[in-house]
Coordinates of C-alpha atoms in Angstrom, one line a residue:
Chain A
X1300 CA -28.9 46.1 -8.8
X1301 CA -31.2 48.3 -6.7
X1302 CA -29.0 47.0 -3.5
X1303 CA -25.5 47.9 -5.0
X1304 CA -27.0 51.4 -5.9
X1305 CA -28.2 51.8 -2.1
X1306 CA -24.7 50.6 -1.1
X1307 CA -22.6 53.3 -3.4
X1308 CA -24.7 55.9 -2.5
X1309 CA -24.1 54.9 1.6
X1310 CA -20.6 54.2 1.0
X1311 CA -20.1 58.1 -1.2
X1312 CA -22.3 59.6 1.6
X1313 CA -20.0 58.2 4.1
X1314 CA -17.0 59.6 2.4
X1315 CA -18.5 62.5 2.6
X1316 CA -19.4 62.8 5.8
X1317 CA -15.9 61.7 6.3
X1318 CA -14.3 64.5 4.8
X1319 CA -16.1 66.9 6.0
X1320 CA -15.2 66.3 9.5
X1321 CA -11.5 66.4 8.6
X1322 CA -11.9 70.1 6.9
X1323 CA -9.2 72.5 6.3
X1324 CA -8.8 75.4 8.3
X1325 CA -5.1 77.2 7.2
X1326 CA -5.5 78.8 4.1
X1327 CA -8.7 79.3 2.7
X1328 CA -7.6 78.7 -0.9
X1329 CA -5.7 75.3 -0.3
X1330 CA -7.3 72.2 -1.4
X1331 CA -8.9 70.7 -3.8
X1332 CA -12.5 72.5 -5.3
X1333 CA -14.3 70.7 -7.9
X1334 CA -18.3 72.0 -9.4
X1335 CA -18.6 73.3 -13.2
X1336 CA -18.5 76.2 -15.6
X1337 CA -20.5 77.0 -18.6
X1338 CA -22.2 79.8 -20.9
X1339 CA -25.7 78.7 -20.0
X1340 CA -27.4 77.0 -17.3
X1341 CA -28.2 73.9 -19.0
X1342 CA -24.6 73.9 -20.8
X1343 CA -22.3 73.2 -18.0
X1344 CA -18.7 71.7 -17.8
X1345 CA -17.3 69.8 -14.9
X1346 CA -14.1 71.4 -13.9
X1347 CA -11.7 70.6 -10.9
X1348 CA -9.2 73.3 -9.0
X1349 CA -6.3 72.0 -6.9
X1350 CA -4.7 74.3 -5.2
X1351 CA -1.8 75.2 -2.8
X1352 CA -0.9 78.1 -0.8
X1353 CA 3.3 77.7 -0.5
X1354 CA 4.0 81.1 1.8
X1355 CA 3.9 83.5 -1.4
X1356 CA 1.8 82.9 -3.5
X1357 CA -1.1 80.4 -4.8
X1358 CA -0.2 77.6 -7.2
X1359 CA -2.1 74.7 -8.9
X1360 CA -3.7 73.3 -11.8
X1361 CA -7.1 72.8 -13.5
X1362 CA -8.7 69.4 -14.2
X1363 CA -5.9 67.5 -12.5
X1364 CA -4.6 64.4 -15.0
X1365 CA -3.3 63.8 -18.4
X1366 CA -4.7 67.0 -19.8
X1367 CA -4.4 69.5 -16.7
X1368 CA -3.7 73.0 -17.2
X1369 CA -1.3 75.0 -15.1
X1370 CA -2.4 77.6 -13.5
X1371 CA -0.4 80.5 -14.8
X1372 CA -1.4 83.5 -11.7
X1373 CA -3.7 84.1 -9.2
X1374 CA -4.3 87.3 -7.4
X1375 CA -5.9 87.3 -4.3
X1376 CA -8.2 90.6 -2.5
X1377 CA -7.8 88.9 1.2
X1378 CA -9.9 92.3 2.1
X1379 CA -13.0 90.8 -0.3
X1380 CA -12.0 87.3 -0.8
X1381 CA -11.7 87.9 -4.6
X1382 CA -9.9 85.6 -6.3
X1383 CA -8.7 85.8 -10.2
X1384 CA -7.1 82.6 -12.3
X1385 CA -5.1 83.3 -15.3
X1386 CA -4.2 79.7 -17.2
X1387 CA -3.4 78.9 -21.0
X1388 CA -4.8 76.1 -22.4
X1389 CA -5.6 74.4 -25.8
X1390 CA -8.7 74.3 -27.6
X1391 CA -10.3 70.5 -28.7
X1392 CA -8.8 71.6 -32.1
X1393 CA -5.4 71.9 -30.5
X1394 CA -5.5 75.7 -30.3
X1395 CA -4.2 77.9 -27.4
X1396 CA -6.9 79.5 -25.8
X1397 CA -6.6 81.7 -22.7
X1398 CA -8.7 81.0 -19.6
X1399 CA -9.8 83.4 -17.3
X1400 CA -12.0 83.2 -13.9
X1401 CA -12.6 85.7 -11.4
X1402 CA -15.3 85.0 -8.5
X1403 CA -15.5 85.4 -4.7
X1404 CA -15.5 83.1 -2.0
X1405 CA -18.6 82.5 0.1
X1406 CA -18.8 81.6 3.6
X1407 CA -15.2 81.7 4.5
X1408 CA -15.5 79.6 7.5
X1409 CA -17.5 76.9 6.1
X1410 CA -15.6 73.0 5.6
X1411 CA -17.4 73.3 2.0
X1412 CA -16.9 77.1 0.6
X1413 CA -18.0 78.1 -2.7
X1414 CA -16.2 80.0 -5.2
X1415 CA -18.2 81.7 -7.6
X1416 CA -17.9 84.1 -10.5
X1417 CA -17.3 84.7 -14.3
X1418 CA -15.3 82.4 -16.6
X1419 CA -13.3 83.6 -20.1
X1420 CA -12.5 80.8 -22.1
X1421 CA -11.2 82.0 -25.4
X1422 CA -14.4 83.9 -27.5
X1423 CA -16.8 81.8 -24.8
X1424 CA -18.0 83.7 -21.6
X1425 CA -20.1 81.8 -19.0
X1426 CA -19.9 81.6 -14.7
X1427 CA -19.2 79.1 -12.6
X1428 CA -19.3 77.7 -9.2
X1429 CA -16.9 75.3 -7.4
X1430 CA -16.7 74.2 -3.9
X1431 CA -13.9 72.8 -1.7
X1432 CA -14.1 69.1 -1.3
Chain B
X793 CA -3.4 95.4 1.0
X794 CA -6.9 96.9 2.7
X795 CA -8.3 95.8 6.1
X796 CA -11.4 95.2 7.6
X797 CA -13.1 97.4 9.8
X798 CA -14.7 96.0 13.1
X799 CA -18.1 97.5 13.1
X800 CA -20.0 99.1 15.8
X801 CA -22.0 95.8 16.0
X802 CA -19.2 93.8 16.9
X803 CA -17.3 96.1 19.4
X804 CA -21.0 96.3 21.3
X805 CA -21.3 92.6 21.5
X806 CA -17.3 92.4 22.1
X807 CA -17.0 94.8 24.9
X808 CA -20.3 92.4 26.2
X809 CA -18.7 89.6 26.4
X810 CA -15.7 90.9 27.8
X811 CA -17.5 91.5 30.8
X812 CA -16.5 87.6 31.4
X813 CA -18.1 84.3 30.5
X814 CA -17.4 81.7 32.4
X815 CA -15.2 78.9 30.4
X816 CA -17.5 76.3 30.2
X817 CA -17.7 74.0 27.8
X818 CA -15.9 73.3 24.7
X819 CA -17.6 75.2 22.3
X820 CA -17.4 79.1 22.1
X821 CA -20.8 80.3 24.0
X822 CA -20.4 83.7 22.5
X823 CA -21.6 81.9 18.9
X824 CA -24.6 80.7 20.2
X825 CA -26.0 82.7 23.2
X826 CA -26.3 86.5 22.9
X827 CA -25.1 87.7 26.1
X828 CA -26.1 91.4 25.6
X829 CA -29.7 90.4 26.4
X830 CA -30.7 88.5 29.2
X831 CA -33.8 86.0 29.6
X832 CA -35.8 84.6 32.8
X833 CA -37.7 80.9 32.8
X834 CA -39.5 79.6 35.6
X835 CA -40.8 76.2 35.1
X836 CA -40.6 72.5 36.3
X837 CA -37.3 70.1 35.0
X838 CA -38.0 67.4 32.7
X839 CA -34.7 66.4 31.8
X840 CA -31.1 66.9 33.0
X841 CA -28.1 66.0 31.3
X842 CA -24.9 65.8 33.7
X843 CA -22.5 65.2 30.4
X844 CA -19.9 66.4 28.8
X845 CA -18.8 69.1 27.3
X846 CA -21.9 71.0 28.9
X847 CA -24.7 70.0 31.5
X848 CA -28.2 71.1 30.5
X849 CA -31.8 71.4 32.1
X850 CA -34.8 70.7 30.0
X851 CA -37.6 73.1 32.0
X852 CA -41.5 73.0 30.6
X853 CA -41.8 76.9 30.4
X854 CA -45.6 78.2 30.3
X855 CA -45.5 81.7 28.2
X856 CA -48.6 84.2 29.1
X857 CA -50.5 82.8 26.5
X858 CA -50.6 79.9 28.6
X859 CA -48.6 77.8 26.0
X860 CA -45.8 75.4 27.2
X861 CA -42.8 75.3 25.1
X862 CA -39.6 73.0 26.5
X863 CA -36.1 75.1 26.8
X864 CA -32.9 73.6 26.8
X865 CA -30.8 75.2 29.4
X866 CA -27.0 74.8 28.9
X867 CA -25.1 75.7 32.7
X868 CA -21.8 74.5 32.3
X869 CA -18.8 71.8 32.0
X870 CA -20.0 69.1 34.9
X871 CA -16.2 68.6 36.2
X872 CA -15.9 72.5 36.7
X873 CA -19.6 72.5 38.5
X874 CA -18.4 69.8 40.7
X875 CA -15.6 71.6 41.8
X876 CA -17.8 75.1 42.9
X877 CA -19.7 72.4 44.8
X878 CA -22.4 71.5 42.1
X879 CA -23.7 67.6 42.1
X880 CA -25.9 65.9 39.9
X881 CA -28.4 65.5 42.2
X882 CA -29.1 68.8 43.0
X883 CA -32.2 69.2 41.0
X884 CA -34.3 66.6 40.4
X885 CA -36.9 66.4 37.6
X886 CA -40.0 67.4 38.2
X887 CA -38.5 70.5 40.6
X888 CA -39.7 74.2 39.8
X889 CA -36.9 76.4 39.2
X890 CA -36.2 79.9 38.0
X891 CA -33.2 80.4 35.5
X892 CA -31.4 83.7 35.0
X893 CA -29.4 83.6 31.4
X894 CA -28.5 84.4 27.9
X895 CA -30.6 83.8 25.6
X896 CA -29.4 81.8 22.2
X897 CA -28.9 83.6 19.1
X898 CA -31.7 83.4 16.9
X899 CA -35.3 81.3 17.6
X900 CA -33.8 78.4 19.5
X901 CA -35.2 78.1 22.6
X902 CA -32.1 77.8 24.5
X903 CA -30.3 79.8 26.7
X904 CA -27.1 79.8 29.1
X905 CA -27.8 79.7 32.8
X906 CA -25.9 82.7 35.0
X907 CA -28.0 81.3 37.9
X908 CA -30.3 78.6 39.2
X909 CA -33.2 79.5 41.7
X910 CA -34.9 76.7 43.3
X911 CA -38.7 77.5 43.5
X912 CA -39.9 76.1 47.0
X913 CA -36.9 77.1 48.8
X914 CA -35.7 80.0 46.8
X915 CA -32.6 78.7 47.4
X916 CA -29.8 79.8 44.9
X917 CA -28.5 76.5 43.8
X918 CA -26.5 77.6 41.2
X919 CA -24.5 80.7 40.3
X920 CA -22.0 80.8 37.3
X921 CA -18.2 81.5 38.9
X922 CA -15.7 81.2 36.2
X923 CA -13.5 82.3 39.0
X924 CA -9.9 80.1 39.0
X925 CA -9.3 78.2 42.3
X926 CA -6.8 79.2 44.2
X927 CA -3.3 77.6 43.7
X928 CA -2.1 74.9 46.5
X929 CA 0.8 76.4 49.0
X930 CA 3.8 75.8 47.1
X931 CA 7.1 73.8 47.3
X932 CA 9.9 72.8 45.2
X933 CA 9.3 71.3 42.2
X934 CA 9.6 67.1 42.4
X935 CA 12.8 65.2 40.4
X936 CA 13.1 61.9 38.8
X937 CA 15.8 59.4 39.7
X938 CA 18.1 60.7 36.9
X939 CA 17.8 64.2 38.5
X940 CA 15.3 66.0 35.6
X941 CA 12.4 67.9 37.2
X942 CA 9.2 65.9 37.0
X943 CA 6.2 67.0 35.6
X944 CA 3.6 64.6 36.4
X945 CA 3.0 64.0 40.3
X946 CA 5.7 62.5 42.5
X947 CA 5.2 58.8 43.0
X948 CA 2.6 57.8 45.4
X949 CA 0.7 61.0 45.0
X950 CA -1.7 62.3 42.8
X951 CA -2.6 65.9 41.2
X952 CA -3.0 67.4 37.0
X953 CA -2.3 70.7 35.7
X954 CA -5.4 72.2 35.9
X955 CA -6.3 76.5 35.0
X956 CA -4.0 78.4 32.3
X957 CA -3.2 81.7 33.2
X958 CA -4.5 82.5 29.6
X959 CA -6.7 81.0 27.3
X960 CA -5.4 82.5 23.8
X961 CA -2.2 82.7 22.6
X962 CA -0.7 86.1 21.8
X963 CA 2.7 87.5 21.4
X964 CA 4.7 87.8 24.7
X965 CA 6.2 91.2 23.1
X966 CA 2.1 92.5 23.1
X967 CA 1.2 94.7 25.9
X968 CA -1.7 93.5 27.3
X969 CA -4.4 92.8 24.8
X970 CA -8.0 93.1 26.4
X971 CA -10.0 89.9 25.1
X972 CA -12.6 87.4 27.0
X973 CA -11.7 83.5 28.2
X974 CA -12.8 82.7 24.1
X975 CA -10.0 84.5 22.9
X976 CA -12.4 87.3 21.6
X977 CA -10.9 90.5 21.3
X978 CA -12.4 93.8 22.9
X979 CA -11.3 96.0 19.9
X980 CA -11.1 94.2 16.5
X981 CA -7.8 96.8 15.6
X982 CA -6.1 94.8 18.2
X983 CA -5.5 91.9 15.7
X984 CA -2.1 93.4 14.9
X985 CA -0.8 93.3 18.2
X986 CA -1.9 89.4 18.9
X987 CA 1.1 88.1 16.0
X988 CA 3.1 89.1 12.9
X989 CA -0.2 87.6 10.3
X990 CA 0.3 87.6 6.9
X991 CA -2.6 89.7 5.4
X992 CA -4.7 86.2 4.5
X993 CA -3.8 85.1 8.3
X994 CA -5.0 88.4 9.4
X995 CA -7.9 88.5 7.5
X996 CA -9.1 84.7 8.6
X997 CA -8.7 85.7 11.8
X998 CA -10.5 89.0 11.9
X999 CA -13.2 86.6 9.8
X1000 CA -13.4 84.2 12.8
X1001 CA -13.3 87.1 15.4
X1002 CA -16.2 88.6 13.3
X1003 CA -18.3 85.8 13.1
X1004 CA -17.8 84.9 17.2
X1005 CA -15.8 81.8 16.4
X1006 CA -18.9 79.9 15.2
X1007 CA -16.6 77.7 12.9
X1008 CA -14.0 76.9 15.4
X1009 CA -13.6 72.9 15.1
X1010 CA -13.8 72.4 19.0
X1011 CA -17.1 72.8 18.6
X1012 CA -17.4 69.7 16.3
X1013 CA -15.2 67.4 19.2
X1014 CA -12.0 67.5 16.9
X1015 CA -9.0 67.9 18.8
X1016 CA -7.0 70.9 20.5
X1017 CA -3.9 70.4 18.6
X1018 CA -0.6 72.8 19.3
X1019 CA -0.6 75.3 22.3
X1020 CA -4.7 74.4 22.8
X1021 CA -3.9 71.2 24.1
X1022 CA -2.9 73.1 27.3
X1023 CA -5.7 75.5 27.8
X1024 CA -8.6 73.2 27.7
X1025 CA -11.1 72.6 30.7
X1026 CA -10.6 69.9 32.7
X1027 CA -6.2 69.9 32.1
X1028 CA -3.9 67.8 31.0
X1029 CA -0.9 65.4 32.8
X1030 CA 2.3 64.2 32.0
X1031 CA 2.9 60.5 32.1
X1032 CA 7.0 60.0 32.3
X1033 CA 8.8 57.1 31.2
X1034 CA 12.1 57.7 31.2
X1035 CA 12.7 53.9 30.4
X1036 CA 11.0 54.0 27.5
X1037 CA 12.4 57.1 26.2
X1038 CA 9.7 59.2 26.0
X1039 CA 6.9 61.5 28.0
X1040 CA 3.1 61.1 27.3
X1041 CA 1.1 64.1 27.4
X1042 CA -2.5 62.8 28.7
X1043 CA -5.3 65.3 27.6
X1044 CA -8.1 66.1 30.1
X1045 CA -10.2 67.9 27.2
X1046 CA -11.5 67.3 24.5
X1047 CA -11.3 63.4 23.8
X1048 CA -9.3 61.7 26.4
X1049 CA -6.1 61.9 23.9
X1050 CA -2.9 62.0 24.2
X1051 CA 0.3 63.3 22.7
X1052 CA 4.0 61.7 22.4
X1053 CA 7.3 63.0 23.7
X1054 CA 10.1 61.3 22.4
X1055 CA 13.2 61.5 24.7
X1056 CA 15.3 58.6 23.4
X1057 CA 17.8 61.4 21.8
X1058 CA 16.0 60.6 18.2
X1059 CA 16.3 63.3 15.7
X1060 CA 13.1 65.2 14.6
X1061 CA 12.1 64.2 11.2
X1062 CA 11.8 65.6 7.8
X1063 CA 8.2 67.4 7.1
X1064 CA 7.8 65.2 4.7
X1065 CA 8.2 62.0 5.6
X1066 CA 5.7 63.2 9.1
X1067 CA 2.5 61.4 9.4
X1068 CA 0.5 65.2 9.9
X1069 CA -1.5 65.0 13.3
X1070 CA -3.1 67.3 15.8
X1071 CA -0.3 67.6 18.0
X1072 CA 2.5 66.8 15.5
X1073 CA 6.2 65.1 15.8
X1074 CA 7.8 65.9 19.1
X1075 CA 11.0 65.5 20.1
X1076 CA 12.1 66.7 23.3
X1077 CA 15.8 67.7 25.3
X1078 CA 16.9 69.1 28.5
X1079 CA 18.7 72.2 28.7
X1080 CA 18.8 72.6 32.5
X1081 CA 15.6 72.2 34.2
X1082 CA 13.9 73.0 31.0
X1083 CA 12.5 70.7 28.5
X1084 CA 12.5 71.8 25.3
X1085 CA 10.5 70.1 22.6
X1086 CA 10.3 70.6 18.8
X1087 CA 7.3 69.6 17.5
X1088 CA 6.4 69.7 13.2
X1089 CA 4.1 67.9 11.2
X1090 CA 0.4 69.2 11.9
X1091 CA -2.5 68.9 9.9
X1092 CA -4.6 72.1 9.0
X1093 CA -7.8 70.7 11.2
X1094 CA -7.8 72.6 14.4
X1095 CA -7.2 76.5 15.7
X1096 CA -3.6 76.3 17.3
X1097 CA -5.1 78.6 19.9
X1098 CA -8.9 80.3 21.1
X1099 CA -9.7 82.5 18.9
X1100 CA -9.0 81.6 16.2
X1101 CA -5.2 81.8 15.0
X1102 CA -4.6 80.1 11.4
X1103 CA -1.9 77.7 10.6
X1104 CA -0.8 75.9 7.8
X1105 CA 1.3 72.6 7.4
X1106 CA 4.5 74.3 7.7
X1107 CA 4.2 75.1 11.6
X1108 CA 7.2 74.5 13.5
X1109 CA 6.5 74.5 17.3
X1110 CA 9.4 74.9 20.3
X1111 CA 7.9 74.1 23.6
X1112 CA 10.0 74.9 26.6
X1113 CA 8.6 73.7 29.9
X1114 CA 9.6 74.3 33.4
X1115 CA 8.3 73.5 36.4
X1116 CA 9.3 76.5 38.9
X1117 CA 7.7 75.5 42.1
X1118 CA 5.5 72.5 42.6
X1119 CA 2.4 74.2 41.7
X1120 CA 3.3 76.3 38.8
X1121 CA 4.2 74.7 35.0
X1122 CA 6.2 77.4 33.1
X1123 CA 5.2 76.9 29.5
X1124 CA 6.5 78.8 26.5
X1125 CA 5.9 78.2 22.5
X1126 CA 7.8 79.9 19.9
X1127 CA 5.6 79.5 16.3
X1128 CA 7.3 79.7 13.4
X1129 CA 5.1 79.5 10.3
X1130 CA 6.1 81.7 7.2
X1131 CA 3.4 80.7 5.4
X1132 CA 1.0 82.3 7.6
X1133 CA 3.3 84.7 9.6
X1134 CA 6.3 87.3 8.7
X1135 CA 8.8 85.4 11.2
X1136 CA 8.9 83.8 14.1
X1137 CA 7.1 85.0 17.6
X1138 CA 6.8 84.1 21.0
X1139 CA 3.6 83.3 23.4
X1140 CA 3.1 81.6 26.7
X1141 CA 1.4 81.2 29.8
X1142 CA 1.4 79.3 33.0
X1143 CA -0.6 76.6 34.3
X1144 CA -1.9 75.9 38.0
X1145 CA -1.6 72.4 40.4
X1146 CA -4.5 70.6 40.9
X1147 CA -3.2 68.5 43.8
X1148 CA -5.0 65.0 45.0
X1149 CA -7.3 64.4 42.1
X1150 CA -7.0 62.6 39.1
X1151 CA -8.8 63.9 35.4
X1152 CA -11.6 63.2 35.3
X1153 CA -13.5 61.0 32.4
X1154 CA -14.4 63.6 29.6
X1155 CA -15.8 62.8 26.2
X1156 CA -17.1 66.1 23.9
X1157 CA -19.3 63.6 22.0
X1158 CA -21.2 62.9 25.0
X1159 CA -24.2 65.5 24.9
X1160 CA -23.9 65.7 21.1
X1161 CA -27.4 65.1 21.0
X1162 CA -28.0 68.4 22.8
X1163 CA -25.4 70.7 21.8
X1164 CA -25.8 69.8 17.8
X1165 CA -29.1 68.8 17.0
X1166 CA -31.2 70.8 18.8

């Protein structure tokens, strides 16, 4: 048991290492960003960004899969590295509820650069933090 | 859409290291050694490492405290110090010697060697050129059998492509904009004038010229890919094989790669259906004495030029190569990338003859222990 835990965690720092080496350098948005978001720091919720630059504007969704939410606009300050998401989603009750992040990007250059700022989510307010995969 | 503004910072350091670093290497030097200051070490060599991408010295230094501390002392690319007349053996451990150089940003005690004094003698036994050799006497250009100009060496001689006339791309409409062997520019409101960015372009770049290129990917051995590919150190060489229908493209820097020409008359692909790559899908034709080559399907890993040009997924590169004279390759690249520029543009350069040599073995990896962990 102990050895097949060893192993995993070789073969996800591997990956890791892996990736890193093959970072993306067009533009900084693009790609896929994954950390959490939450009210407090001990309630936190595991969200996922994918994104895609396509010339004119940025595109992508939220938490990828069956429930993904589109990502309705995002404006970006290219003179602050700013970014703001607009998205609609639904509630666990099945209700609409609007989503709203805004938060900068840290260390432009870097093959694993943060995004960090405020999240909306309906009534809730909280921050959050992802970083490019 | 508001810009950055260069400080006075980085115009002082700038207009520094415009006052020419040699192109040694392949990392930028200006992200790691501050060449505004300048730093002298006498002491005895315990280590030298004649590898690639960078030779280095390992001196025992004795500060006026009486301390010894061990300085790694980074002098240049050993293919480029063989040719100024450099060998390996011309230290030996255990030799005093007195180094004149930049000092490394921050604590590291590291520095970049302008010269070499050797203690007994005082002989000067190394002094940092970074001039370009001069080109061979010229002739016509060599031809194949089916009458295309060659661009490898004729058969039963030898000889690469050695020195670019420039080592960043920029807009062949630009008048000349002042910048150092890095691609650094002189005056950050220069960007402009370099290509056509979109603002997020511009702003990477002006990010990466800000922060003295310290994330270009060279630095971590990945590949040249696009225009790069043929303004490394230590040059490149075309391989033809007409019978096979295409032209290799055999890379002196970085890690002995090499790039595909197909010449068979094959169509260029769909972006799409493209396995993405540093140096994408080529395709090449003749239209006279020129070969033209359309190139898509690059990944987003690399800086298409020093630095620090962005590109995404969408570039679309024509190559058009000539061969003038024997000694002189003509090469031309017209980008077209609307994701990250407003419409197509035009850059080039040429590159010199290196006649009766071969390239030499190079691989960046080689002094990794040096250049990364110390």
């Amino acid at each position: 048991m102990r050895r097949s835990l060893l192993l995993w965690c070789c073969a996800v720092f591997a990956c890791g290492s892996f990736v890193s080496t093959f970072a993306q350098q067009g533009h900084p948005l693009t790609g896929t960003w994954s950390g959490d978001w939450g009210p407090t720091a001990t309630e936190r919720h595991p969200v996922t960004f994918v994104l895609n630059w396509d010339g004119k504007q940025v595109t992508g969704l939220i938490n990828p899969g069956p429930d993904s939410i589109p990502i309705a606009s995002v404006f970006v300050d290219v003179a602050t590295w700013t970014v703001r998401f607009e998205a609609d989603a639904k509630d666990a009750g099945g209700k609409p509820v609007h989503i709203s992040a805004e938060g900068r990007i840290d260390d432009l250059g870097s093959y694993h650069r943060t995004l960090a700022g405020s999240w909306r989510e309906g009534a809730a307010k909280g921050d959050f933090k992802i970083t490019r995969d | 859409m508001p810009h950055s503004i260069p400080s006075a910072g980085f115009l002082a350091v700038a207009a520094s290291i415009l006052l020419a670093l040699p192109a040694f290497g392949q990392h930028p030097l200006s992200a790691t050694y501050d060449t505004g200051r300048k730093v002298t070490l006498r002491g005895t060599v315990t280590r030298i490492d004649w590898v690639n991408p960078s030779a280095y010295l390992f001196l025992n230094v004795r500060d006026a405290e009486g301390a010894t501390a061990n300085w790694a002392v980074e002098f240049g690319n050993p293919l480029e110090l063989e040719k100024d007349g450099w060998k390996s053996n011309s230290l030996h451990i255990g030799d005093t010697v007195t180094v004149e150089g930049n000092p490394a940003r921050g604590a590291a005690m590291q520095a970049f060697a302008t010269s070499v004094l050797l203690g007994g003698s005082g002989k000067k036994v190394f002094v940092a050129s970074g001039k370009p050799h001069p080109p061979a006497p010229s002739a016509p250009a060599p031809r194949g059998a089916d009458g295309h100009v060659r661009f490898g060496a004729p058969p039963g001689k030898t000889g690469y492509w050695g020195a670019a006339s420039a080592t960043a791309l920029i807009e062949n409409t630009a008048a000349k904009v002042p910048m150092n062997r890095e691609g650094l520019l002189a005056n950050l409101a220069d960007a402009d004038r370099v290509a056509p960015f979109q603002p997020w372009a511009k702003a990477v770049y002006e990010y990466r010229q800000r922060t003295l290129l310290k994330d270009d990917p060279i630095a971590r051995c990945l590949p040249a890919g696009g225009p790069r590919q043929f303004q490394m150190p230590n040059g490149f060489q075309f391989l033809e094989q007409p019978q096979l229908g295409r032209i290799l493209v055999l890379l002196g820097g970085g890690d002995r790669n090499w790039r595909v020409i197909y010449t068979d008359g094959r169509k260029q692909g769909e972006p799409d259906e493209v396995v993405r790559g540093y140096y994408g899908n080529s395709v090449g034709r003749w239209e006279g004495d020129t070969l033209v080559v359309d190139s898509i399907g690059f990944n987003e890993h690399f800086w298409m030029t020093a630095g620090g040009l962005p590109h995404t997924e969408a570039l679309h590169l024509v190559e058009r190569f000539s061969r003038p004279n024997f000694n002189t390759l003509k090469y031309e690249v017209t980008v077209d990338d609307p994701r990250t520029y407003t419409r197509p543009w035009t850059g080039g350069w040429t590159v010199q003859w290196v006649p009766d040599q071969e390239i030499q073995e190079y691989f960046c990896e080689e002094n990794a222990e040096s250049t990364f962990i110390r």
